[in-house]
């Protein structure tokens, strides 16, 4: 009969405390919003999903570490928790921006609006809890035992998440060759980045029959060049010869394409930093 041990350090360490706060804050956030019964539409559904998803997975992580059951899982636990904490921080940050801009109106005088404002504040604190966990679990310089806890690994999660945001803003009117190339860039880079993340968590990268670190440097360089072309072509083909519609709400094609423009720039910067750090890790060894 298997003996289950209890590791109280999973709750008393700084990482454990950050996770406990994340569980509590995400639970309070979705409970407050659920009490208003006003979270319909795609944006409200996304916000509720984010809080519930982060609450459930973080609680599961705490239980698995408390009972020391995670070594039995067929995955790299440190890579998984590092990737999830980064993903949760990004998701909660996005929700903390989207929810108030969508549901809170001015002036905020009703009790429903007050609960929505408190939920927004709680969500911001939840983001800080996940950001603290990312900072506490980030690998120290020279330590590459857990790839997704290094700066390049965390950037991989960021790049994949930003690509998902780009996909959510794309419209159906993409018939020009330049825009189609940009969509291809977003898709190809997202697929390869996601494969790297999944293979890392699943401990499958060792089966790749080539120098892995140098392959990642080459991929980052190629992705950077592709994103440079997308950064130039997307605004050129999206806004050349057209004017902003009036009126233009948050669902207006102009605002969505402007959002894609800024997100493309964010990912361009991410891939640039990723390339610099990856090159340093491969060619400049820490003593």
Coordinates of N, CA, C and O in Angstrom, one line a residue, residues 26 30 50 59 69 80 93 98 107 111 119-120 139 141 153 188 197-198 224 236 238 251 256 260 275 284:
X26 N -8.0 34.7 -7.0 CA -8.7 34.3 -8.2 C -10.1 33.8 -7.8 O -11.1 34.1 -8.5
X30 N -13.6 35.7 -9.3 CA -14.7 35.1 -10.0 C -16.0 35.0 -9.2 O -17.1 35.0 -9.8
X50 N -10.6 32.6 -17.2 CA -9.3 32.9 -16.7 C -9.2 32.7 -15.2 O -8.3 31.9 -14.7
X59 N -4.6 25.4 -7.5 CA -5.0 24.5 -6.4 C -4.5 23.1 -6.6 O -4.0 22.5 -5.6
X69 N 3.0 14.1 -4.8 CA 2.6 13.2 -5.9 C 3.1 13.6 -7.2 O 3.0 12.7 -8.2
X80 N 6.8 22.6 -16.1 CA 5.3 22.8 -16.1 C 4.9 23.9 -15.2 O 4.1 24.8 -15.7
X93 N -3.4 39.2 -16.2 CA -3.1 40.6 -16.6 C -4.0 41.1 -17.7 O -4.6 42.2 -17.6
X98 N -9.1 43.9 -19.7 CA -10.3 43.7 -20.5 C -11.6 43.8 -19.7 O -12.5 44.5 -20.1
X107 N -20.4 57.2 -14.4 CA -20.0 57.0 -13.1 C -20.3 55.7 -12.5 O -21.3 55.1 -12.9
X111 N -24.3 49.1 -6.7 CA -23.6 48.0 -5.9 C -22.9 47.0 -6.9 O -21.9 46.5 -6.6
X119 N -13.6 43.4 -7.9 CA -13.1 42.2 -8.6 C -11.9 42.6 -9.5 O -10.9 41.8 -9.6
X120 N -11.9 43.8 -10.1 CA -10.8 44.2 -10.9 C -9.6 44.4 -10.0 O -8.5 44.0 -10.4
X139 N 15.0 30.7 -13.1 CA 16.3 30.1 -13.0 C 17.4 31.2 -12.8 O 17.3 32.2 -13.5
X141 N 21.2 32.8 -13.2 CA 22.2 32.8 -14.4 C 23.1 31.5 -14.3 O 23.7 31.2 -13.2
X153 N 13.0 30.5 -21.9 CA 11.8 29.7 -21.7 C 10.6 30.5 -21.4 O 9.5 30.2 -21.9
X188 N 3.1 29.9 -38.2 CA 4.3 29.1 -38.2 C 5.1 29.3 -36.9 O 5.5 28.3 -36.2
X197 N 7.5 24.2 -26.2 CA 7.0 24.2 -24.9 C 6.5 22.8 -24.5 O 6.8 22.3 -23.4
X198 N 5.7 22.2 -25.4 CA 5.2 20.9 -25.1 C 6.2 19.8 -25.0 O 6.2 19.0 -24.0
X224 N 12.7 35.8 -35.7 CA 12.9 37.3 -35.7 C 12.8 37.9 -37.0 O 12.2 38.9 -37.2
X236 N 1.3 48.2 -43.3 CA 1.3 48.7 -44.7 C 0.1 48.3 -45.4 O -0.5 49.1 -46.1
X238 N -2.7 46.9 -44.1 CA -3.9 47.1 -43.3 C -4.5 48.5 -43.4 O -5.7 48.8 -43.5
X251 N -15.2 46.5 -31.5 CA -15.3 45.4 -32.5 C -15.0 45.9 -33.9 O -15.1 45.1 -34.8
X256 N -9.2 46.4 -34.3 CA -8.6 45.1 -34.2 C -7.2 45.0 -35.0 O -6.3 44.4 -34.5
X260 N -3.5 44.2 -33.6 CA -2.6 43.2 -34.1 C -1.2 43.9 -34.4 O -0.2 43.3 -34.2
X275 N 16.4 35.8 -28.7 CA 17.6 35.5 -29.5 C 18.9 35.9 -28.7 O 19.9 35.1 -28.7
X284 N 28.2 31.9 -24.7 CA 28.9 32.6 -23.6 C 28.5 31.8 -22.3 O 27.5 32.1 -21.7

